[in-house]
Amino acid sequence: MRRCNAKPEQVSETTRSKVLAAANALNFSVSRSAGILKSGRTYRIALLVGSRTIEWFTAEIIAGLNDVLRDAGYDLVIYPIEGLEARDAFFEKLPVRSNADAVFVSSFGISPDEVKRLGTAKIPIIGINTTCEGFDATVGINDKEGIKLIVRHLVKLGHRNLLYLYENFSSTLGFSSHNRIVGFQEACNAIGGLTARTLGVQEGDNILDVAISEMMASDNPPTALCFHQDSQAIPLFFRLQRSGLSIPEDISVTGFDDSTFAKEAELTTVRQRPYDMAVKAAQKALALIEGRPVHEPFETFPVQLQVRGSTAKPRTSPLL
């Protein structure tokens, strides 16, 4: 048999680096596969979101989860649950497939039956801004309290005619959305003496067109517009400029989230911290997977009112 005499000094540095890189990658792959076989884990974690559109909140959730799970060797798999058909398919098949070590449910309501079906997979279920019922752990905010901070602020400025605008959502998906609407109504009813309405905009309609129409066409137009989220409120600044109106001189505007560009736009809004919530959710998930105790399984994060230049005392003369 011919013997191979290794002479590493005759191998170029470039070739040696490529070989070592390949060996390291192979070792990682083998080690990971061996770990999966030994532990019985998939090293995948599912994230259920209620829309195919990845907006600011969901993007922050994904970033926070990934920053914790990646270091622990886990892959995050995103499942958009949009519509009843996709919803039924997921909850029916996941327990059978057993293709995840934990499930995050973000910002939509989940029924007791769905929790029960997930439970048959014997994996932790962690809620992010959703109900606590049936979950092993949750993180979230008090959406009702957040919108009540907005209402109290506007009333203190002297506003008595408020309009809350939101895009219509499926009642089975809009956990946070539903709570904000209810919070707005409860706050206005508790104060009394207000003209306060909620207006759901149909899918396909432009929420800014609806807002401007409500301002210009009504005999008793609102003096403050409360938007369900910042991403709906901020574009109104530019639209009103083209209409010859300004914020807050002609109309006060508020949002919810304190998301990207809210500070630059001088938008009065409610700050929530989805990235921090996601980090805590991921830490709880890892503890549950590994059988470690979770010291605060059901955690509520504070919300904070950010008062900026988009709100002021209502004007005393009509718009037109």
Short mmCIF file of C-alpha atoms in Angstrom, two decimals:
data_model
loop_
_atom_site.label_atom_id
_atom_site.label_comp_id
_atom_site.label_asym_id
_atom_site.label_seq_id
_atom_site.Cartn_x
_atom_site.Cartn_y
_atom_site.Cartn_z
CA MET A 1 0.00 0.00 0.00
CA ARG A 2 1.32 3.39 -0.94
CA ARG A 3 1.86 5.65 2.03
CA CYS A 4 0.94 9.29 1.92
CA ASN A 5 3.58 11.56 3.36
CA ALA A 6 1.81 14.71 4.60
CA LYS A 7 3.82 17.85 4.03
CA PRO A 8 1.71 20.73 5.32
CA GLU A 9 4.48 23.20 4.64
CA GLN A 10 3.97 22.59 0.91
CA VAL A 11 0.25 23.58 1.09
CA SER A 12 -0.52 27.24 0.35
CA GLU A 13 -2.04 29.37 3.11
CA THR A 14 -5.15 29.96 1.01
CA THR A 15 -5.76 26.24 0.47
CA ARG A 16 -5.06 25.46 4.12
CA SER A 17 -7.60 28.11 5.23
CA LYS A 18 -10.27 26.66 2.94
CA VAL A 19 -9.64 23.13 4.22
CA LEU A 20 -9.79 24.24 7.86
CA ALA A 21 -12.97 26.21 7.23
CA ALA A 22 -14.59 23.21 5.59
CA ALA A 23 -13.47 20.95 8.43
CA ASN A 24 -14.84 23.34 11.02
CA ALA A 25 -18.16 23.56 9.19
CA LEU A 26 -18.36 19.78 8.91
CA ASN A 27 -17.56 19.38 12.58
CA PHE A 28 -20.27 21.88 13.46
CA SER A 29 -22.77 20.04 11.28
CA VAL A 30 -21.86 16.66 12.73
CA SER A 31 -21.90 18.01 16.28
CA ARG A 32 -25.28 19.66 15.73
CA SER A 33 -26.75 16.48 14.21
CA ALA A 34 -25.36 14.41 17.07
CA GLY A 35 -26.81 16.86 19.57
CA ILE A 36 -30.23 16.67 17.93
CA LEU A 37 -30.19 12.86 18.00
CA LYS A 38 -28.99 12.75 21.59
CA SER A 39 -31.40 15.36 22.98
CA GLY A 40 -34.43 14.55 20.84
CA ARG A 41 -34.80 18.26 20.03
CA THR A 42 -35.26 19.78 16.60
CA TYR A 43 -33.47 23.04 17.49
CA ARG A 44 -36.26 24.88 15.69
CA ILE A 45 -38.71 27.26 17.34
CA ALA A 46 -41.91 28.44 15.64
CA LEU A 47 -43.18 32.02 15.68
CA LEU A 48 -46.84 32.52 14.77
CA VAL A 49 -47.75 35.99 13.51
CA GLY A 50 -51.17 37.19 12.44
CA SER A 51 -50.22 38.71 9.09
CA ARG A 52 -48.01 38.15 6.06
CA THR A 53 -46.81 41.76 6.37
CA ILE A 54 -43.79 42.20 8.65
CA GLU A 55 -44.33 45.60 10.22
CA TRP A 56 -42.28 47.38 12.88
CA PHE A 57 -43.62 45.44 15.88
CA THR A 58 -43.10 42.01 14.32
CA ALA A 59 -39.66 43.00 12.99
CA GLU A 60 -38.60 43.98 16.52
CA ILE A 61 -39.99 40.72 17.91
CA ILE A 62 -38.04 38.69 15.35
CA ALA A 63 -34.83 40.60 16.11
CA GLY A 64 -35.15 40.06 19.87
CA LEU A 65 -35.95 36.36 19.55
CA ASN A 66 -33.13 35.75 17.09
CA ASP A 67 -30.52 37.50 19.22
CA VAL A 68 -31.16 35.04 22.07
CA LEU A 69 -32.06 31.86 20.20
CA ARG A 70 -29.23 32.04 17.66
CA ASP A 71 -26.60 31.97 20.41
CA ALA A 72 -28.32 28.91 21.89
CA GLY A 73 -28.17 27.09 18.54
CA TYR A 74 -31.84 27.43 17.60
CA ASP A 75 -33.41 28.44 14.29
CA LEU A 76 -36.52 30.62 14.31
CA VAL A 77 -39.20 29.60 11.79
CA ILE A 78 -41.90 32.18 11.05
CA TYR A 79 -45.45 31.05 10.29
CA PRO A 80 -47.82 33.77 8.99
CA ILE A 81 -51.29 32.80 10.22
CA GLU A 82 -53.53 34.87 7.96
CA GLY A 83 -57.08 33.65 7.63
CA LEU A 84 -58.95 30.72 9.14
CA GLU A 85 -57.67 28.16 6.64
CA ALA A 86 -54.00 28.81 7.40
CA ARG A 87 -54.79 28.93 11.08
CA ASP A 88 -56.59 25.57 11.12
CA ALA A 89 -53.84 23.94 9.05
CA PHE A 90 -51.10 25.03 11.43
CA PHE A 91 -52.79 24.03 14.66
CA GLU A 92 -53.85 20.70 13.16
CA LYS A 93 -50.48 19.67 11.73
CA LEU A 94 -47.80 21.00 14.09
CA PRO A 95 -48.51 18.61 16.98
CA VAL A 96 -48.38 15.68 14.56
CA ARG A 97 -45.17 16.80 12.87
CA SER A 98 -43.40 17.59 16.16
CA ASN A 99 -41.13 19.88 14.16
CA ALA A 100 -40.49 22.55 16.79
CA ASP A 101 -39.20 22.64 20.36
CA ALA A 102 -41.39 25.61 21.35
CA VAL A 103 -44.01 27.91 19.86
CA PHE A 104 -44.34 31.69 20.20
CA VAL A 105 -47.76 33.21 19.50
CA SER A 106 -47.47 36.93 18.82
CA SER A 107 -50.28 39.49 19.14
CA PHE A 108 -53.36 37.46 18.31
CA GLY A 109 -55.89 35.56 20.31
CA ILE A 110 -55.63 31.80 20.53
CA SER A 111 -58.55 29.63 21.59
CA PRO A 112 -58.44 27.07 24.41
CA ASP A 113 -58.94 24.32 21.81
CA GLU A 114 -55.92 25.54 19.83
CA VAL A 115 -53.81 25.67 22.97
CA LYS A 116 -54.94 22.13 23.75
CA ARG A 117 -53.95 20.93 20.27
CA LEU A 118 -50.53 22.53 20.60
CA GLY A 119 -50.21 20.94 24.02
CA THR A 120 -50.36 17.47 22.51
CA ALA A 121 -46.92 18.16 21.04
CA LYS A 122 -45.58 18.43 24.61
CA ILE A 123 -43.64 21.64 23.89
CA PRO A 124 -43.68 25.04 25.64
CA ILE A 125 -46.13 27.65 24.32
CA ILE A 126 -45.14 31.28 24.93
CA GLY A 127 -47.44 34.23 24.24
CA ILE A 128 -46.24 37.66 23.16
CA ASN A 129 -48.86 40.36 23.74
CA THR A 130 -51.71 37.90 23.89
CA THR A 131 -53.90 36.26 26.51
CA CYS A 132 -52.32 34.37 29.43
CA GLU A 133 -54.84 31.52 29.29
CA GLY A 134 -53.31 28.19 28.41
CA PHE A 135 -49.76 29.44 27.90
CA ASP A 136 -46.68 28.26 29.77
CA ALA A 137 -45.32 31.83 29.81
CA THR A 138 -46.23 35.23 28.38
CA VAL A 139 -44.80 38.71 27.91
CA GLY A 140 -46.79 41.75 26.88
CA ILE A 141 -48.14 45.20 27.62
CA ASN A 142 -51.45 46.53 28.84
CA ASP A 143 -52.85 47.84 25.53
CA LYS A 144 -55.94 49.24 27.24
CA GLU A 145 -53.87 51.31 29.65
CA GLY A 146 -51.69 52.56 26.81
CA ILE A 147 -54.58 54.04 24.82
CA LYS A 148 -56.12 55.43 28.01
CA LEU A 149 -52.95 57.47 28.53
CA ILE A 150 -53.57 59.03 25.11
CA VAL A 151 -57.21 59.87 25.87
CA ARG A 152 -56.39 61.45 29.23
CA HIS A 153 -53.64 63.55 27.66
CA LEU A 154 -55.94 64.89 24.93
CA VAL A 155 -58.75 65.66 27.37
CA LYS A 156 -56.31 67.51 29.63
CA LEU A 157 -55.39 69.70 26.63
CA GLY A 158 -59.08 70.52 26.17
CA HIS A 159 -60.14 68.11 23.41
CA ARG A 160 -63.73 66.92 23.57
CA ASN A 161 -64.20 65.44 20.09
CA LEU A 162 -61.98 62.42 19.44
CA LEU A 163 -61.83 59.92 16.60
CA TYR A 164 -59.99 56.59 16.85
CA LEU A 165 -58.98 55.12 13.47
CA TYR A 166 -57.90 51.56 12.78
CA GLU A 167 -57.82 49.05 9.95
CA ASN A 168 -60.42 46.31 10.26
CA PHE A 169 -59.05 42.98 11.47
CA SER A 170 -60.26 39.46 12.00
CA SER A 171 -61.69 39.11 15.49
CA THR A 172 -59.73 35.87 15.85
CA LEU A 173 -56.39 37.57 15.17
CA GLY A 174 -56.55 41.09 16.59
CA PHE A 175 -55.77 40.66 20.27
CA SER A 176 -53.90 43.96 20.76
CA SER A 177 -56.14 45.78 18.27
CA HIS A 178 -59.29 44.74 20.12
CA ASN A 179 -57.90 45.79 23.50
CA ARG A 180 -56.89 49.23 22.25
CA ILE A 181 -60.37 49.89 20.88
CA VAL A 182 -61.97 48.74 24.12
CA GLY A 183 -59.49 50.84 26.11
CA PHE A 184 -60.36 53.94 24.05
CA GLN A 185 -64.07 53.41 24.62
CA GLU A 186 -63.66 52.74 28.34
CA ALA A 187 -61.54 55.85 28.85
CA CYS A 188 -63.98 58.10 26.99
CA ASN A 189 -66.98 56.65 28.84
CA ALA A 190 -65.27 57.08 32.20
CA ILE A 191 -64.51 60.75 31.55
CA GLY A 192 -67.93 61.57 30.07
CA GLY A 193 -69.01 64.61 28.11
CA LEU A 194 -66.98 63.59 25.05
CA THR A 195 -67.87 63.05 21.44
CA ALA A 196 -65.78 59.97 20.78
CA ARG A 197 -66.00 57.54 17.92
CA THR A 198 -64.09 54.53 16.64
CA LEU A 199 -63.88 54.02 12.89
CA GLY A 200 -62.71 50.81 11.26
CA VAL A 201 -61.33 51.22 7.74
CA GLN A 202 -62.04 48.40 5.33
CA GLU A 203 -59.19 46.49 3.71
CA GLY A 204 -58.20 48.23 0.49
CA ASP A 205 -59.39 51.66 1.64
CA ASN A 206 -56.83 54.34 2.43
CA ILE A 207 -56.92 55.22 6.11
CA LEU A 208 -55.54 58.69 5.39
CA ASP A 209 -58.32 59.47 2.92
CA VAL A 210 -60.85 58.41 5.53
CA ALA A 211 -59.20 60.60 8.20
CA ILE A 212 -59.15 63.69 5.97
CA SER A 213 -62.75 63.13 4.90
CA GLU A 214 -63.84 62.93 8.53
CA MET A 215 -62.08 66.22 9.21
CA MET A 216 -63.30 68.15 6.16
CA ALA A 217 -66.79 66.80 5.51
CA SER A 218 -68.27 66.73 9.00
CA ASP A 219 -70.33 69.53 10.55
CA ASN A 220 -68.69 68.66 13.86
CA PRO A 221 -65.20 67.43 12.90
CA PRO A 222 -62.91 65.81 15.47
CA THR A 223 -60.22 67.98 17.01
CA ALA A 224 -57.92 65.00 17.59
CA LEU A 225 -57.24 61.86 15.59
CA CYS A 226 -56.01 58.77 17.45
CA PHE A 227 -54.38 56.22 15.16
CA HIS A 228 -54.02 52.57 16.03
CA GLN A 229 -50.29 52.65 15.28
CA ASP A 230 -47.56 55.12 14.31
CA SER A 231 -47.18 53.79 10.77
CA GLN A 232 -50.72 54.96 10.02
CA ALA A 233 -50.33 58.36 11.68
CA ILE A 234 -47.00 59.59 10.33
CA PRO A 235 -47.97 59.73 6.61
CA LEU A 236 -50.84 62.06 7.56
CA PHE A 237 -48.32 64.82 8.30
CA PHE A 238 -47.38 65.03 4.63
CA ARG A 239 -50.91 64.62 3.31
CA LEU A 240 -52.23 67.47 5.44
CA GLN A 241 -49.51 69.81 4.21
CA ARG A 242 -50.80 69.33 0.66
CA SER A 243 -54.33 70.07 1.93
CA GLY A 244 -53.27 73.34 3.49
CA LEU A 245 -53.66 72.05 7.06
CA SER A 246 -51.04 71.59 9.74
CA ILE A 247 -50.43 69.56 12.89
CA PRO A 248 -51.16 70.43 15.70
CA GLU A 249 -52.53 73.89 14.80
CA ASP A 250 -55.52 72.49 12.89
CA ILE A 251 -55.71 68.96 14.27
CA SER A 252 -53.92 66.97 16.97
CA VAL A 253 -52.67 63.52 16.02
CA THR A 254 -51.51 60.58 18.14
CA GLY A 255 -50.11 57.14 17.38
CA PHE A 256 -49.15 54.02 19.29
CA ASP A 257 -45.78 52.18 19.43
CA ASP A 258 -43.06 54.90 19.42
CA SER A 259 -41.71 53.17 16.34
CA THR A 260 -39.21 54.23 13.68
CA PHE A 261 -39.44 57.97 12.81
CA ALA A 262 -42.02 58.73 15.53
CA LYS A 263 -39.56 60.96 17.36
CA GLU A 264 -38.40 62.67 14.16
CA ALA A 265 -42.03 63.32 13.18
CA GLU A 266 -42.73 64.81 16.63
CA LEU A 267 -45.57 62.32 17.06
CA THR A 268 -47.23 62.00 20.45
CA THR A 269 -47.47 58.27 21.01
CA VAL A 270 -47.27 55.40 23.49
CA ARG A 271 -43.92 53.68 23.81
CA GLN A 272 -43.73 49.92 23.99
CA ARG A 273 -40.57 47.81 23.80
CA PRO A 274 -41.18 44.73 21.62
CA TYR A 275 -37.47 43.93 21.28
CA ASP A 276 -37.06 43.72 25.07
CA MET A 277 -40.25 41.67 25.34
CA ALA A 278 -38.93 39.24 22.73
CA VAL A 279 -35.62 38.83 24.54
CA LYS A 280 -37.46 37.93 27.75
CA ALA A 281 -39.80 35.60 25.84
CA ALA A 282 -36.85 33.77 24.29
CA GLN A 283 -35.15 33.40 27.68
CA LYS A 284 -38.34 31.94 29.16
CA ALA A 285 -38.65 29.54 26.22
CA LEU A 286 -35.10 28.23 26.66
CA ALA A 287 -35.68 27.73 30.38
CA LEU A 288 -38.86 25.76 29.70
CA ILE A 289 -37.20 23.63 27.02
CA GLU A 290 -34.32 22.81 29.36
CA GLY A 291 -36.58 22.14 32.35
CA ARG A 292 -35.32 25.11 34.35
CA PRO A 293 -37.64 27.22 36.54
CA VAL A 294 -39.08 30.42 35.09
CA HIS A 295 -39.02 33.04 37.84
CA GLU A 296 -41.66 35.34 36.27
CA PRO A 297 -43.61 33.30 33.71
CA PHE A 298 -46.29 35.94 33.09
CA GLU A 299 -44.63 39.32 32.69
CA THR A 300 -46.25 42.67 31.85
CA PHE A 301 -44.02 45.44 30.53
CA PRO A 302 -44.79 49.10 31.28
CA VAL A 303 -46.04 51.54 28.65
CA GLN A 304 -45.06 55.21 28.62
CA LEU A 305 -46.72 58.24 27.06
CA GLN A 306 -44.37 60.21 24.80
CA VAL A 307 -45.74 63.75 24.51
CA ARG A 308 -44.40 65.56 21.45
CA GLY A 309 -45.35 68.33 19.09
CA SER A 310 -48.26 66.63 17.30
CA THR A 311 -50.73 67.46 20.09
CA ALA A 312 -51.82 70.86 21.40
CA LYS A 313 -54.92 72.67 22.63
CA PRO A 314 -57.77 72.43 20.10
CA ARG A 315 -58.29 75.38 17.79
CA THR A 316 -61.24 77.62 18.67
CA SER A 317 -62.37 78.31 15.08
CA PRO A 318 -63.72 75.70 12.61
CA LEU A 319 -61.45 74.22 9.96
CA LEU A 320 -63.49 75.73 7.11
#
